[in-house]
Coordinates of N, CA and C in Angstrom, one line a residue:
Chain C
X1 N 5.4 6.9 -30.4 CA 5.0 8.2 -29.9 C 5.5 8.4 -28.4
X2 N 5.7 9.4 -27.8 CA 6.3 9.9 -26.6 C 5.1 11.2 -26.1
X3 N 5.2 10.8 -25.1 CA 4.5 11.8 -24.6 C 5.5 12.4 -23.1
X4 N 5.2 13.8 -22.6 CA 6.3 14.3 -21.7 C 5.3 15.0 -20.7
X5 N 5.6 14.7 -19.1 CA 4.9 15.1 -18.7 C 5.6 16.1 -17.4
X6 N 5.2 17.0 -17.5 CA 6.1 17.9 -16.2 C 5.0 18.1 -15.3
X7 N 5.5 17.6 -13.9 CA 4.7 18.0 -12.8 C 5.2 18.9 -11.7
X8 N 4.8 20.4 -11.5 CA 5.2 20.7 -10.3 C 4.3 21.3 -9.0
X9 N 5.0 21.7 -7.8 CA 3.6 22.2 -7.2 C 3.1 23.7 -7.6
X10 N 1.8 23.7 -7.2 CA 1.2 24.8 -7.5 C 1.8 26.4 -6.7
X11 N 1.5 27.4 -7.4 CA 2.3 28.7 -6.8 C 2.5 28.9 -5.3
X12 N 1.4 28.8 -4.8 CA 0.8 28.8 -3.1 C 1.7 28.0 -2.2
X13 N 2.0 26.5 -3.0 CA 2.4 26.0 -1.8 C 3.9 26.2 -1.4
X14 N 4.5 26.2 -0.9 CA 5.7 25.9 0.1 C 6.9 24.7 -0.7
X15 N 7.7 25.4 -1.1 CA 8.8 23.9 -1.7 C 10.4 24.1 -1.0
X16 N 9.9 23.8 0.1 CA 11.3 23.3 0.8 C 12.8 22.9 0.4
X17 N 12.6 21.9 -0.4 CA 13.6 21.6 -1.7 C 14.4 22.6 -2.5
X18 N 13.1 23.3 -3.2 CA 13.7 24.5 -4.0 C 14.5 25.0 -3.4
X19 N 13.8 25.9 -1.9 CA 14.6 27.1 -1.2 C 16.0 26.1 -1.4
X20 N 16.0 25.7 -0.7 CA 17.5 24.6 -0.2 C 18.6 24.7 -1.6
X21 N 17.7 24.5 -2.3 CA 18.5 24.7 -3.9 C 19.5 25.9 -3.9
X22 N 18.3 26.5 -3.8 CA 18.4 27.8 -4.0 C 19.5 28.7 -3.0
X23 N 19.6 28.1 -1.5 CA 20.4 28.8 -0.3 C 21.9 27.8 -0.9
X24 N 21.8 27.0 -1.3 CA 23.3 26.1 -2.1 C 24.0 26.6 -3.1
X25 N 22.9 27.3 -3.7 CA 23.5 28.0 -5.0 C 23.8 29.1 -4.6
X26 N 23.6 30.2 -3.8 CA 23.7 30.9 -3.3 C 24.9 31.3 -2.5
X27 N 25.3 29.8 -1.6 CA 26.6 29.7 -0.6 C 27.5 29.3 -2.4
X28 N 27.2 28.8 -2.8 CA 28.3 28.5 -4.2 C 28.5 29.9 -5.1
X29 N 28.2 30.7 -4.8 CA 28.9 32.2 -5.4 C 27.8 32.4 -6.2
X30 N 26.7 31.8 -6.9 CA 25.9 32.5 -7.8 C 24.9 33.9 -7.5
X31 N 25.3 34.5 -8.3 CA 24.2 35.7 -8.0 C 22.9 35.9 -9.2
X32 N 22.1 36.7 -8.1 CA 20.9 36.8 -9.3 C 20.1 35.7 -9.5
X33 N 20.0 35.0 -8.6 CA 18.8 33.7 -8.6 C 17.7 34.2 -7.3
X34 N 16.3 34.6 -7.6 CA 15.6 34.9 -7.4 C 14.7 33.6 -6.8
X35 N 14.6 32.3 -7.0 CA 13.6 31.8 -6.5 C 13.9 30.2 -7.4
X36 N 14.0 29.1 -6.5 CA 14.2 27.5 -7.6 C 13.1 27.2 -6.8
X37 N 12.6 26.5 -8.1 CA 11.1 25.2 -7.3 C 11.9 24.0 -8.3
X38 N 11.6 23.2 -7.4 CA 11.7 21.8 -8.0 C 10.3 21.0 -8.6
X39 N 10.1 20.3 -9.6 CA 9.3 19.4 -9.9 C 10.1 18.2 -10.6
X40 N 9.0 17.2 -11.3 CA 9.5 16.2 -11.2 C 9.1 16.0 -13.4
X41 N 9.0 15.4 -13.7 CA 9.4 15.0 -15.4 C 9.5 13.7 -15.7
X42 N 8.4 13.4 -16.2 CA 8.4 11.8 -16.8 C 8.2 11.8 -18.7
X43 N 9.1 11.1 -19.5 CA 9.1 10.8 -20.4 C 8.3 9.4 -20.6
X44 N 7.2 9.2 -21.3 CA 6.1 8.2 -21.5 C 6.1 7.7 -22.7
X45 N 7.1 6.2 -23.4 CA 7.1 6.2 -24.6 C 5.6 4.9 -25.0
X46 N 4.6 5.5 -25.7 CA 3.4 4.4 -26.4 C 3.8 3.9 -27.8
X47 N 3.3 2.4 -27.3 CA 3.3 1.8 -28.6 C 2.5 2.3 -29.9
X48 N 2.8 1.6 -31.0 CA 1.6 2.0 -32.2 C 0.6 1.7 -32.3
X49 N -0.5 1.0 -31.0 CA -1.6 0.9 -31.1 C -2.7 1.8 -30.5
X50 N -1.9 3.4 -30.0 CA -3.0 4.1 -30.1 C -2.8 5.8 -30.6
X51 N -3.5 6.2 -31.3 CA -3.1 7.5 -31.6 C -3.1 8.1 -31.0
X52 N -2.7 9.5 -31.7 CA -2.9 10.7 -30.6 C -3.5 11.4 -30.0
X53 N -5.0 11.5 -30.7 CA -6.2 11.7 -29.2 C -6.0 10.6 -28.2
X54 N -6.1 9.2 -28.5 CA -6.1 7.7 -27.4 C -5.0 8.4 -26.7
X55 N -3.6 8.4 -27.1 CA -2.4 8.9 -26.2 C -2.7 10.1 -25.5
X56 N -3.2 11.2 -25.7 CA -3.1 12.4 -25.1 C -4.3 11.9 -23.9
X57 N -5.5 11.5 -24.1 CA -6.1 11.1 -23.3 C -5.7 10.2 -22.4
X58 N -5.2 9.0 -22.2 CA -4.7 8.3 -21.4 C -3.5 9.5 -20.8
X59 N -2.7 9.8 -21.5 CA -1.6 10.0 -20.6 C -2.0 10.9 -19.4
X60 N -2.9 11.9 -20.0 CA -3.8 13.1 -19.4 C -4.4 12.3 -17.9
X61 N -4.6 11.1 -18.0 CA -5.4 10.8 -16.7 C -4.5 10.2 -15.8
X62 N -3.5 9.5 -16.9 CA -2.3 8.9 -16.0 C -1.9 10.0 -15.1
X63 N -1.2 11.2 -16.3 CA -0.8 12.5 -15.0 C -1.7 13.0 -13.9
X64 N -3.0 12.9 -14.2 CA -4.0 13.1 -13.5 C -4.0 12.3 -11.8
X65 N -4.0 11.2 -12.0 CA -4.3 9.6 -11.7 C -3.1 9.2 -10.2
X66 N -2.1 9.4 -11.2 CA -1.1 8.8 -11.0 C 0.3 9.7 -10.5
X67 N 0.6 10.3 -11.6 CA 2.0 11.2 -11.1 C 1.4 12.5 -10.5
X68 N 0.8 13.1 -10.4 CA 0.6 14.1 -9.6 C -0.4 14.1 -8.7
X69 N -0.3 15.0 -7.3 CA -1.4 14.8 -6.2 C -1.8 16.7 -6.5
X70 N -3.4 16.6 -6.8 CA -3.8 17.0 -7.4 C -4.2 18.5 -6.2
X71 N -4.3 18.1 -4.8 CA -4.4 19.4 -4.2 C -3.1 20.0 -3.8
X72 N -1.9 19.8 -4.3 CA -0.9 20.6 -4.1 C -0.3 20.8 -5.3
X73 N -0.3 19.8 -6.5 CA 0.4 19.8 -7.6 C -0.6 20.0 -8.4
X74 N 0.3 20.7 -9.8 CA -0.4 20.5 -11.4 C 0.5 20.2 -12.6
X75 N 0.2 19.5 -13.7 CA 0.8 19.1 -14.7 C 0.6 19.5 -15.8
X76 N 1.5 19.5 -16.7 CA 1.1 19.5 -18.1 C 1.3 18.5 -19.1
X77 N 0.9 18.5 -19.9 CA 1.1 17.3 -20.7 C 1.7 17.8 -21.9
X78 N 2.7 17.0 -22.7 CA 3.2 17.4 -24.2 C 3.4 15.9 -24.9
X79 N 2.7 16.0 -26.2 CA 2.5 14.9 -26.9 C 3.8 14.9 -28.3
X80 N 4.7 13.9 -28.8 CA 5.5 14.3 -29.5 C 4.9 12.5 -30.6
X81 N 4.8 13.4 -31.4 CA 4.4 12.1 -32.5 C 6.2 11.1 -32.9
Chain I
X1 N 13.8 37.3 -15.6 CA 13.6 36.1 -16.3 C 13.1 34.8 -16.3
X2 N 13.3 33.6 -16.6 CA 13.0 32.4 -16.0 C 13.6 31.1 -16.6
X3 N 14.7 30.4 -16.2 CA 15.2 29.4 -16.7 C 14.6 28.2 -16.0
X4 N 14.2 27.3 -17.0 CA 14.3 25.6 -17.2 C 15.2 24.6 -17.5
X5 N 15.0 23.8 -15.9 CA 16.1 22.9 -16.7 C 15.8 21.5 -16.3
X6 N 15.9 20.7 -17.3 CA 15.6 19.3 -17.5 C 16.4 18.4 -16.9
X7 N 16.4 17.5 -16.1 CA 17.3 16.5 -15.9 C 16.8 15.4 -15.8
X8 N 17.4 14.5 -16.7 CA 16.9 12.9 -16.6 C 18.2 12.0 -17.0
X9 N 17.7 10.6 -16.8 CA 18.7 9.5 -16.9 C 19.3 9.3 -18.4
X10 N 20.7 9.1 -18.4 CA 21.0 8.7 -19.4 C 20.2 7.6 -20.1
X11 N 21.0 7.1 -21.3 CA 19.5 6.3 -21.8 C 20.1 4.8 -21.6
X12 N 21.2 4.7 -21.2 CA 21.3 3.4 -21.2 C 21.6 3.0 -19.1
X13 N 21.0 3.9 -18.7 CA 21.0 4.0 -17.5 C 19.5 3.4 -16.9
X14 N 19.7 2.2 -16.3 CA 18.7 1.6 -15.5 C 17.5 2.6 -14.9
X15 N 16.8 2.4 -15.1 CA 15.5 3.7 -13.8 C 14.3 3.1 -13.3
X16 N 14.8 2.3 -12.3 CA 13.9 1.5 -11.6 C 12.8 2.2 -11.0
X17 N 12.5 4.0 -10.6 CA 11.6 4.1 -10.3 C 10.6 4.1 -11.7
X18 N 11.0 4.5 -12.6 CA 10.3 5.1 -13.9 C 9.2 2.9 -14.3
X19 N 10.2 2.4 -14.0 CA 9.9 0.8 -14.2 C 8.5 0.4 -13.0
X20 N 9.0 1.1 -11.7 CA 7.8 1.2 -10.9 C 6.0 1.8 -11.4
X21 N 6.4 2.9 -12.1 CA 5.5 3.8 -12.5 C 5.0 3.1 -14.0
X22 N 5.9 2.6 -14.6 CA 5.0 1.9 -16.0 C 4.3 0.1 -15.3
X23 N 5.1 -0.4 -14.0 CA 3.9 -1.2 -13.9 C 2.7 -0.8 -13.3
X24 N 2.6 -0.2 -12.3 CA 1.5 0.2 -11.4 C 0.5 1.0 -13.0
X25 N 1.3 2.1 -14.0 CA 0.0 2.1 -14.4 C -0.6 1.1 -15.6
X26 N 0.2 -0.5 -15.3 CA -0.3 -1.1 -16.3 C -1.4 -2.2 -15.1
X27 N -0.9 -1.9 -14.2 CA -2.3 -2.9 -13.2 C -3.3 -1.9 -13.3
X28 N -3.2 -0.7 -13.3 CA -4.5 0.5 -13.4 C -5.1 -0.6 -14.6
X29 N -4.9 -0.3 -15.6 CA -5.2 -0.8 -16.8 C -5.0 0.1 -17.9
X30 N -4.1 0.7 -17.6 CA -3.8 1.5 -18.7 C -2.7 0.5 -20.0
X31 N -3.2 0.9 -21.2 CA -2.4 -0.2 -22.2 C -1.6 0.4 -23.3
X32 N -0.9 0.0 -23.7 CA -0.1 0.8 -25.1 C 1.2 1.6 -24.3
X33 N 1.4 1.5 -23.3 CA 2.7 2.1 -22.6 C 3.8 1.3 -22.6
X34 N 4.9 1.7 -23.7 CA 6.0 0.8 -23.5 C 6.9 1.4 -22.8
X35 N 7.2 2.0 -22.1 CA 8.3 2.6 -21.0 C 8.0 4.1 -20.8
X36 N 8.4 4.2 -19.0 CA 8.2 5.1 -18.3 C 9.3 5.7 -17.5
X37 N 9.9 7.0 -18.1 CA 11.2 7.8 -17.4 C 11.1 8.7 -16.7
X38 N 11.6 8.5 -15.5 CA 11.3 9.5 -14.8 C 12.6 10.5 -14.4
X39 N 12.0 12.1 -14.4 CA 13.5 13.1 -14.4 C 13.3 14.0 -13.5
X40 N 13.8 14.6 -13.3 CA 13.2 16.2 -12.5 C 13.4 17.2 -13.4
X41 N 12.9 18.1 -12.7 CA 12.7 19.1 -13.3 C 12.8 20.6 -12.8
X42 N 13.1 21.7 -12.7 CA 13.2 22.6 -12.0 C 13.4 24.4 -12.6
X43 N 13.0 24.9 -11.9 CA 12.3 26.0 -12.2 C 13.1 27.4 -11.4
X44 N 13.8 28.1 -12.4 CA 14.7 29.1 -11.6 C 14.4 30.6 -12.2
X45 N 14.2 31.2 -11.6 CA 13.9 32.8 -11.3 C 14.9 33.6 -10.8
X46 N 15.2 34.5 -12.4 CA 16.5 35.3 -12.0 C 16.0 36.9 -12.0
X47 N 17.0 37.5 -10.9 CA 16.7 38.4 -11.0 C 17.1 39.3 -12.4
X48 N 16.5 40.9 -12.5 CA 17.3 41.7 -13.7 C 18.2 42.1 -13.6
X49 N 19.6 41.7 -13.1 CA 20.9 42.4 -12.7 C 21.5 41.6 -13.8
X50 N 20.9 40.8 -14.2 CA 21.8 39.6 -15.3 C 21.3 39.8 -16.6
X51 N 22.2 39.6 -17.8 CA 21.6 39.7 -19.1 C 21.2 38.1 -19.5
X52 N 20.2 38.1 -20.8 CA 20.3 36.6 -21.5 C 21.7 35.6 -21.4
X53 N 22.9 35.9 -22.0 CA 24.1 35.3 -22.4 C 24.1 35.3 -20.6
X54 N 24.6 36.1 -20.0 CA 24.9 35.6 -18.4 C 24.2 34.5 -17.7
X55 N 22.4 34.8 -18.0 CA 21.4 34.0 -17.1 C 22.0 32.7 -17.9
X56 N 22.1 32.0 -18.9 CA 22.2 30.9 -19.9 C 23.6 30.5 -18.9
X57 N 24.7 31.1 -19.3 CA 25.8 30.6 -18.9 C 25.8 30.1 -17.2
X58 N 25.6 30.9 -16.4 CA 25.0 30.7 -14.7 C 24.1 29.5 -15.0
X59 N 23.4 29.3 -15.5 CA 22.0 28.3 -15.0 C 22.5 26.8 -15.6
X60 N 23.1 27.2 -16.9 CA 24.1 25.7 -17.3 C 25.4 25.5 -16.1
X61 N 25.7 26.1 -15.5 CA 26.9 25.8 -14.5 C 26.0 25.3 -12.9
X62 N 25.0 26.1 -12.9 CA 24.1 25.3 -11.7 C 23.7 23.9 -12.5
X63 N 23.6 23.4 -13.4 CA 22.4 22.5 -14.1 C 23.8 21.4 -13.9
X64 N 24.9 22.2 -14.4 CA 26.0 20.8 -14.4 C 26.4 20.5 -13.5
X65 N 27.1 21.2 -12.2 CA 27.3 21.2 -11.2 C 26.5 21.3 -9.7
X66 N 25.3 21.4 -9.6 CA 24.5 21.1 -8.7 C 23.0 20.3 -8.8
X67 N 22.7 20.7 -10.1 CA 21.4 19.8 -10.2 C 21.6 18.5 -10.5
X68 N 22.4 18.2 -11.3 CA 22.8 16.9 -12.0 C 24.1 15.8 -11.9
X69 N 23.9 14.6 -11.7 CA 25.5 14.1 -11.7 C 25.1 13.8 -13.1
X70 N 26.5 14.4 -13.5 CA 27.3 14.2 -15.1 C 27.5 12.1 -15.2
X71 N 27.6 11.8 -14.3 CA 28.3 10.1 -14.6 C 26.7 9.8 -15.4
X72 N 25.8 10.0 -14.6 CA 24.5 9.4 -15.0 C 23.6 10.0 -15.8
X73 N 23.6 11.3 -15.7 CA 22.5 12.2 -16.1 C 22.5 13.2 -17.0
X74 N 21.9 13.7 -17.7 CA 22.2 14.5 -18.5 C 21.4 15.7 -18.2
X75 N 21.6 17.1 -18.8 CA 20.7 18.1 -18.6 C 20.2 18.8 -19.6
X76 N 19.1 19.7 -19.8 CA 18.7 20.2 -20.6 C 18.1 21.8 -20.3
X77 N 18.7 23.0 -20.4 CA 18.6 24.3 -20.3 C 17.6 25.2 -21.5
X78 N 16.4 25.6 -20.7 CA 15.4 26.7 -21.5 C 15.6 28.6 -20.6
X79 N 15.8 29.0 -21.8 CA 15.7 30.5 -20.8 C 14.8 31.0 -21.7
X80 N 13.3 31.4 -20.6 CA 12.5 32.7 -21.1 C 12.9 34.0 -20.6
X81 N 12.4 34.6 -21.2 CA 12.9 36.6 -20.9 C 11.7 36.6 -20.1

């Protein structure tokens, strides 16, 4: 089982990064890009000893827990059997 | 509009941070996790001056050429309307 987890920051805050993307792509001739945020994407592969409520829950706290900081970031979780 | 685009390690490419992140959450005590990949991720907002076929084509030339090195990494492109 695989689980996929995308974390980015929340609308409000400020992503530095992105702009920068975005003023690069910009000096590089693209037109019509309105706004890049960056986040980050972890692929989580579980063994066969737990299903998929056990997996969705764990992973859910791992992203909770672990890969994202929870007053500036949010995550989602996607479960793939 | 809004394009997504995926980037992570090839698969036979080393990812020592992703190796970081499956052990720290196996000292948590989390169990059944057999490998953890880590990618980025990123989020681009186009303006309406561009059709579907243009935003797709632009966002795969940013994806190959600025988001991603091609030696190591691979990418993956979503366009919502």
């Amino acid at each position: 089982m695989k689980a996929k987890v995308y974390v980015n920051l929340k609308s409000g805050v400020l992503d530095p990064q992105g702009k920068a993307i975005q003023h690069s792509v910009e000096l590089l001739g693209f037109s019509g890009i309105s706004d890049v945020r960056q986040g980050k994407y972890f692929e989580i592969a579980l063994d066969g000893s737990v299903d998929d409520s056990q997996a969705r829950e764990s992973v859910e706290k791992i992203a909770r827990e672990v890969l994202s900081n929870p007053i500036i970031e949010e995550y989602r979780v996607e479960i793939e059997s």
